[in-house]
Coordinates of N, CA and C in Angstrom, one line a residue:
X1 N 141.0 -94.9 -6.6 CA 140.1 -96.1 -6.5 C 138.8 -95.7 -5.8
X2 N 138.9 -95.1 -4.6 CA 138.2 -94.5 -3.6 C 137.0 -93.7 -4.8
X3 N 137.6 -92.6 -5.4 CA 136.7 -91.7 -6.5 C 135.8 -92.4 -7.3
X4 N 136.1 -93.8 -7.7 CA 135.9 -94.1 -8.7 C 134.2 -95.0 -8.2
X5 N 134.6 -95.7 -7.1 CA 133.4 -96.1 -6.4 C 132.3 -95.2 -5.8
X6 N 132.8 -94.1 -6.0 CA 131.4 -92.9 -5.6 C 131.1 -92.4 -6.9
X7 N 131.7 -92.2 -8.0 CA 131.3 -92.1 -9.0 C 130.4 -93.4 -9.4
X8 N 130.5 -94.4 -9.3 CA 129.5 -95.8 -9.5 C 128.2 -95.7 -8.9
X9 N 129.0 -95.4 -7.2 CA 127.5 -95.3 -6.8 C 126.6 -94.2 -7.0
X10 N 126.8 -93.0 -7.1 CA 125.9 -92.3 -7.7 C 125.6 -92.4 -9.3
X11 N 126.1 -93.0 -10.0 CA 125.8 -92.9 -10.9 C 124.6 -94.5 -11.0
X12 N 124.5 -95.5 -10.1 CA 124.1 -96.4 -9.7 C 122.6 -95.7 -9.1
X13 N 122.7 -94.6 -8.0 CA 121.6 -94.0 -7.6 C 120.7 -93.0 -8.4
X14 N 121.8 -93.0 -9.3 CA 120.8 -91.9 -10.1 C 119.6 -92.6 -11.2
X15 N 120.2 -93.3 -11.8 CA 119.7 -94.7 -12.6 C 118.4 -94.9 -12.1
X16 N 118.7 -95.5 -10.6 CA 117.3 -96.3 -10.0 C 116.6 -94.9 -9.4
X17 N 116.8 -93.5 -9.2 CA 116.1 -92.5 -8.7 C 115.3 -92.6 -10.4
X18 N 115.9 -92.6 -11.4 CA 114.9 -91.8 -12.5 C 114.1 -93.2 -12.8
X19 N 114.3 -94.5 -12.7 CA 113.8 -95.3 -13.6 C 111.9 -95.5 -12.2
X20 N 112.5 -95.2 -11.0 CA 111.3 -95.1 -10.2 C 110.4 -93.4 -10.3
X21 N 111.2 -92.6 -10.9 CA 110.5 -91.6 -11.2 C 109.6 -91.5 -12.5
X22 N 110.2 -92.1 -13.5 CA 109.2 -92.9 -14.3 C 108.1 -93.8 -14.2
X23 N 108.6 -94.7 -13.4 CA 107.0 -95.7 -13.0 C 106.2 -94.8 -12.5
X24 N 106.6 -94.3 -11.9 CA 105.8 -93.1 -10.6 C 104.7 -92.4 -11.7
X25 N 105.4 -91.6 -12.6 CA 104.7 -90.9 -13.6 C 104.0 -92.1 -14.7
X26 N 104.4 -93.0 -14.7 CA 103.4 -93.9 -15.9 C 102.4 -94.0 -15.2
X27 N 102.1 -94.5 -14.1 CA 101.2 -94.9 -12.8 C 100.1 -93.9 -12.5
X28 N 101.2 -92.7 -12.3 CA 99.7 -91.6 -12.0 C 99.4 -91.1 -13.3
X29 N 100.1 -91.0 -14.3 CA 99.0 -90.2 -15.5 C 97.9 -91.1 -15.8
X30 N 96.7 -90.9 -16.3 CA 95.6 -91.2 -17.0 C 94.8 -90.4 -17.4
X31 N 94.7 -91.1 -18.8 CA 93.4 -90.3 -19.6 C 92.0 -90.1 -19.0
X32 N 91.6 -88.5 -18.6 CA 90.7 -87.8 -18.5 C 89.7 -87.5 -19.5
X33 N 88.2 -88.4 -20.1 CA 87.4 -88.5 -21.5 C 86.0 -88.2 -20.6
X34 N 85.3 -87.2 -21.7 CA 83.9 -87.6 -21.6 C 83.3 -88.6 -22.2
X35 N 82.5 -89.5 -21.8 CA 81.6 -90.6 -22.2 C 81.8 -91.0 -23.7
X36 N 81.5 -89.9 -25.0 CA 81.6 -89.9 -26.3 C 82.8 -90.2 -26.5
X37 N 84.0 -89.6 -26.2 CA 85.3 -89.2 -26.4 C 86.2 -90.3 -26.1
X38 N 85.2 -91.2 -24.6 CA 85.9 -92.4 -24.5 C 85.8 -93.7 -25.1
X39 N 84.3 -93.7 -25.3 CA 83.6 -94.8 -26.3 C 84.5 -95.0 -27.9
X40 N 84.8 -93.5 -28.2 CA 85.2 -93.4 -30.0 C 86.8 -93.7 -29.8
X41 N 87.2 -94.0 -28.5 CA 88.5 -94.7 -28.2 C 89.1 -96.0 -27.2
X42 N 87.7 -96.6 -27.2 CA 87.5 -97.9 -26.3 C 88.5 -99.0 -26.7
X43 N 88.6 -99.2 -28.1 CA 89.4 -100.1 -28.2 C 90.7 -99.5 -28.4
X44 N 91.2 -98.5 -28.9 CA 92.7 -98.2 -28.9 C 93.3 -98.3 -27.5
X45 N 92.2 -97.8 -26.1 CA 92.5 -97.5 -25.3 C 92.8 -98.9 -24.7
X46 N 92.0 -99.6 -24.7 CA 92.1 -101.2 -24.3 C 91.9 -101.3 -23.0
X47 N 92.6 -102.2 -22.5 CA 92.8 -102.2 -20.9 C 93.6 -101.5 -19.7
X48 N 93.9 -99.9 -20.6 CA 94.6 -99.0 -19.6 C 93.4 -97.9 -18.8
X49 N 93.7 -97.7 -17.8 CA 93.1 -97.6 -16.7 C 93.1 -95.7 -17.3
X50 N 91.8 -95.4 -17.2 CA 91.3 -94.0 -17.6 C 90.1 -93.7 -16.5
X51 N 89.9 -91.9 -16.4 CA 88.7 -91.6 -15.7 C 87.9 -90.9 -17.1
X52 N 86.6 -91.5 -16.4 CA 85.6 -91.1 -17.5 C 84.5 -90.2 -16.7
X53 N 84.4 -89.0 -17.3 CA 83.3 -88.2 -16.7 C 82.0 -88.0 -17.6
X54 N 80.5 -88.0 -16.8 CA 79.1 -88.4 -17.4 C 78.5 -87.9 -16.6
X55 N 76.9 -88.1 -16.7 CA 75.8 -87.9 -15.8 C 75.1 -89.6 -15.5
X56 N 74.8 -89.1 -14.7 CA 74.6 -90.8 -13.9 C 73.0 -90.7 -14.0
X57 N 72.6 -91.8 -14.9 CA 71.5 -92.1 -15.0 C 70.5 -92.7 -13.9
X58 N 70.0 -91.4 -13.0 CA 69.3 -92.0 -11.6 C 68.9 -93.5 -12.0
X59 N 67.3 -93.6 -12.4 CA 66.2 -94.4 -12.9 C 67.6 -96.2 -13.2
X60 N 68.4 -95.8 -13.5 CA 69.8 -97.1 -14.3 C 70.6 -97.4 -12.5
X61 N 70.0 -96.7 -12.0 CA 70.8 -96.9 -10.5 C 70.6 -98.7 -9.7
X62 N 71.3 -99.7 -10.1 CA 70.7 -100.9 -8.9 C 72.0 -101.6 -8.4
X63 N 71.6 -101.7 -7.0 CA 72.8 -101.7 -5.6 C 72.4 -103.2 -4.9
X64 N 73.2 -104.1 -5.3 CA 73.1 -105.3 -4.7 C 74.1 -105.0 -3.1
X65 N 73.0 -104.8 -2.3 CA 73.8 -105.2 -0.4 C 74.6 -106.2 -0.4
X66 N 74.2 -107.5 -1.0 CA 75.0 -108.8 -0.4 C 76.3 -108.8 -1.3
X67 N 76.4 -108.3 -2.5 CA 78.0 -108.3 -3.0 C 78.5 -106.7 -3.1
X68 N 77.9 -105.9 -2.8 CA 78.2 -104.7 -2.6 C 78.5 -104.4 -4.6
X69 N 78.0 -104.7 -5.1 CA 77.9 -104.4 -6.5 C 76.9 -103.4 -6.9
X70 N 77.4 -102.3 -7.4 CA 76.6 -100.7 -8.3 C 76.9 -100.8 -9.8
X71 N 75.4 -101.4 -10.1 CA 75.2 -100.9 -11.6 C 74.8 -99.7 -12.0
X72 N 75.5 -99.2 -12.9 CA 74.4 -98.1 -13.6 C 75.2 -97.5 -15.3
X73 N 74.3 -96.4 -15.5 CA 74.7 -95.8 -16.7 C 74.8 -95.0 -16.4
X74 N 76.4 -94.0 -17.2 CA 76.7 -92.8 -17.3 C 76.3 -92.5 -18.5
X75 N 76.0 -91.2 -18.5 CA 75.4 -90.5 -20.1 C 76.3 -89.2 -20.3
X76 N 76.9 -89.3 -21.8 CA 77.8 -87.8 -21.8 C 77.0 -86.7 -21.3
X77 N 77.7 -85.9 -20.7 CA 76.8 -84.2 -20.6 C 76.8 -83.4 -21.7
X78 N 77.3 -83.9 -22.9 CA 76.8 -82.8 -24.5 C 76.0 -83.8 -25.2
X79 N 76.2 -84.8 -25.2 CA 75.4 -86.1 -26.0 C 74.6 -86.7 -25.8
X80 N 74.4 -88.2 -26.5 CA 73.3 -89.2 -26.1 C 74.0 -90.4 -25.8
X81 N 75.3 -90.3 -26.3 CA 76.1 -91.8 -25.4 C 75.9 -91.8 -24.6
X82 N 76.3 -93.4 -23.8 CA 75.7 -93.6 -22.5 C 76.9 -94.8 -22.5
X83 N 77.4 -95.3 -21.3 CA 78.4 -95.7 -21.0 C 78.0 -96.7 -19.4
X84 N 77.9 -98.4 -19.5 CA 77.1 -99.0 -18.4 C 78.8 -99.0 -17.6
X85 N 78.5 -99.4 -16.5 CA 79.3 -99.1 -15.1 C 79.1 -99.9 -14.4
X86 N 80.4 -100.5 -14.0 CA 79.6 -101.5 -12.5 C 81.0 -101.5 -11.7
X87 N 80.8 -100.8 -10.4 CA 81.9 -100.3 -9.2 C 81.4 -101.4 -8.1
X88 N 82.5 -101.9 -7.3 CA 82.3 -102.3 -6.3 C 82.7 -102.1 -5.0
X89 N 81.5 -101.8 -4.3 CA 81.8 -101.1 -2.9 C 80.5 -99.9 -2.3
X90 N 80.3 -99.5 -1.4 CA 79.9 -98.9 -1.3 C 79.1 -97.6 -2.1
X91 N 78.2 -97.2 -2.4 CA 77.7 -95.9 -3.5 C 78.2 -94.9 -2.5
X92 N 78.8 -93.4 -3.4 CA 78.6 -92.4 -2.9 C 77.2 -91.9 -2.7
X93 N 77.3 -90.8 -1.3 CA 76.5 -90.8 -0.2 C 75.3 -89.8 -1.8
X94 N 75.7 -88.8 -2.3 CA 75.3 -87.8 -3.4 C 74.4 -88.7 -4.6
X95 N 75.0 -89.9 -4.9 CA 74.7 -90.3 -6.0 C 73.0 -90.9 -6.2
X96 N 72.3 -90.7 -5.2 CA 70.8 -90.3 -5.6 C 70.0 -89.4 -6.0
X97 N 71.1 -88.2 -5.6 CA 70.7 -86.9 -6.5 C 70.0 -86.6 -7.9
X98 N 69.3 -85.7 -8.5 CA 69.1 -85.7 -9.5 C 70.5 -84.3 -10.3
X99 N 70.5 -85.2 -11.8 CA 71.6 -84.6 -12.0 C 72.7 -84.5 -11.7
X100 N 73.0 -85.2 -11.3 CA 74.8 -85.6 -10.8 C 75.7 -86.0 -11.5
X101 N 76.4 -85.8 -11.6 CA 77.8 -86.3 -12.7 C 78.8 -86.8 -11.7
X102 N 79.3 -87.9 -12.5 CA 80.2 -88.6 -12.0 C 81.4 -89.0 -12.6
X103 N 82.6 -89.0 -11.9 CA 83.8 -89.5 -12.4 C 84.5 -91.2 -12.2
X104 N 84.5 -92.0 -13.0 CA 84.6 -93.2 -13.0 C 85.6 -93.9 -13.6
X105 N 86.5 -93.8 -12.7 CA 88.3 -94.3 -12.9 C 88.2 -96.2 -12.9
X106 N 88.9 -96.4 -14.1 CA 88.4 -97.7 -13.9 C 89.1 -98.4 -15.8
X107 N 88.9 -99.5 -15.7 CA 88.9 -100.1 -17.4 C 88.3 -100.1 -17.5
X108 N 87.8 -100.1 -19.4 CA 86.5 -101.3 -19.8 C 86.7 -102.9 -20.5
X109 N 86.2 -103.6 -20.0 CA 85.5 -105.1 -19.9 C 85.3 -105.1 -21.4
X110 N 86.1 -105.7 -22.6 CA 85.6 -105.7 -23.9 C 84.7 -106.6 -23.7
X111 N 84.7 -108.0 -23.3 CA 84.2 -108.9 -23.3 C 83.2 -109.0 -22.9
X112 N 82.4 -108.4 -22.1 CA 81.1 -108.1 -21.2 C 80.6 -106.3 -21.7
X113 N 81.7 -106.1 -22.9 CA 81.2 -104.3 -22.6 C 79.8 -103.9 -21.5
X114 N 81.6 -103.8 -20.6 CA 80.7 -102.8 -19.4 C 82.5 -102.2 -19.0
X115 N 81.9 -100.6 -18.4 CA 83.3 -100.2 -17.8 C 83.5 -100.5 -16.3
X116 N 84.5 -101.2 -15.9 CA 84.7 -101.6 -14.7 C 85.6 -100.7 -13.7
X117 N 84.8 -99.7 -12.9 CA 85.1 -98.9 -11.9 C 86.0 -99.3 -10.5
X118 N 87.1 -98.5 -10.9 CA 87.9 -98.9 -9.3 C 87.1 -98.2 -8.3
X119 N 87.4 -96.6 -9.1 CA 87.0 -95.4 -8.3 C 85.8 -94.8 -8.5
X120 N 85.3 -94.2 -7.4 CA 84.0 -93.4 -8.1 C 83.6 -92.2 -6.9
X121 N 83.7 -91.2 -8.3 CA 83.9 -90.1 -7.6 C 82.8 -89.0 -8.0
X122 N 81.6 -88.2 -7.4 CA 80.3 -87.9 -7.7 C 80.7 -86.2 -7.2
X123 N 80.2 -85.9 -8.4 CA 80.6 -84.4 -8.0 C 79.5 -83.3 -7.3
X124 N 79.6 -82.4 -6.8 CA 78.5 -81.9 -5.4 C 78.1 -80.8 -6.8
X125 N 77.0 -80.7 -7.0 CA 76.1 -79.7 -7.9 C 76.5 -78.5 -7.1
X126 N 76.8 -77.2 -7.6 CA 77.5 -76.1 -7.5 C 76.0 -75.2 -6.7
X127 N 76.3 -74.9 -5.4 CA 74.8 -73.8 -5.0 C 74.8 -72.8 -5.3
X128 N 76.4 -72.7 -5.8 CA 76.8 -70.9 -6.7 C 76.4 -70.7 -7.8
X129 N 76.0 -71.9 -8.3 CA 76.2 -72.0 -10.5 C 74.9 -71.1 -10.3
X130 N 75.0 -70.2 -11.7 CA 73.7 -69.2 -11.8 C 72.6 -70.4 -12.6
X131 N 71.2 -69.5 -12.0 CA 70.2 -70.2 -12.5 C 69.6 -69.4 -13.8
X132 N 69.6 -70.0 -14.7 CA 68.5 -68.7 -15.5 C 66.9 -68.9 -15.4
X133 N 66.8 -67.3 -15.2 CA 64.9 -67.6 -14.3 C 64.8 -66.5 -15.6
X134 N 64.8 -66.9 -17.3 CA 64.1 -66.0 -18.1 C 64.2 -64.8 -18.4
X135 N 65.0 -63.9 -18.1 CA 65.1 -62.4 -17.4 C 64.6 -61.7 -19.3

């Protein structure tokens, strides 16, 4: 009798270990798209939460203080799509930069198409990357 209840219970623990190892893994995976790549899958993608990487259109940059609201446009870095953005919270400290690219985890808004940023994450331009000076 004794046996049969620790066979239950672990087979009880094991159940609830994998079915939370699952959520765990549905939760953190997300689709990783450039701007183009995300747009030509906007609607299949729907309302699941993806990071979208672009160049952040300085000049498209406007930051309301009183609701802490950041508009702007991301533009693919091989293309001409362009992808509008609106995060709330604080701007990263980089994102006045010129040329900066950004990563922008978040849905898109069919209704208003605009993509709606949880996260936003601005990448530091490389002081290693070679320059070409013509050679």
């Amino acid at each position: 009798m004794k046996g049969k209840k620790v066979i239950i219970l672990v087979v009880v623990m094991l159940a609830a270990f994998s079915y939370l190892l699952l959520i765990g893994m549905k939760e953190g995976s997300m689709y990783y798209l450039e701007v183009s790549e995300y747009l030509a899958r906007a609607r299949e993608l729907g309302n699941r939460k993806v990071r979208v990487n672009g160049r952040v259109v300085k000049e498209s940059l406007d930051f309301n203080t009183k609701t802490l609201t950041l508009r702007f446009i991301l533009k693919d870095t091989k293309g001409n799509e362009s992808l509008p953005v609106v995060y709330h919270g604080s701007p990263p400290d980089l994102l006045n930069q010129d040329g900066v690219t950004a990563v922008a985890e978040g849905h898109y808004d069919l209704k208003n198409n605009v993509f709606i940023a949880r996260q936003l994450l601005v990448k530091c331009p490389s002081k290693y990357e070679r320059k070409d000076k013509g050679v």
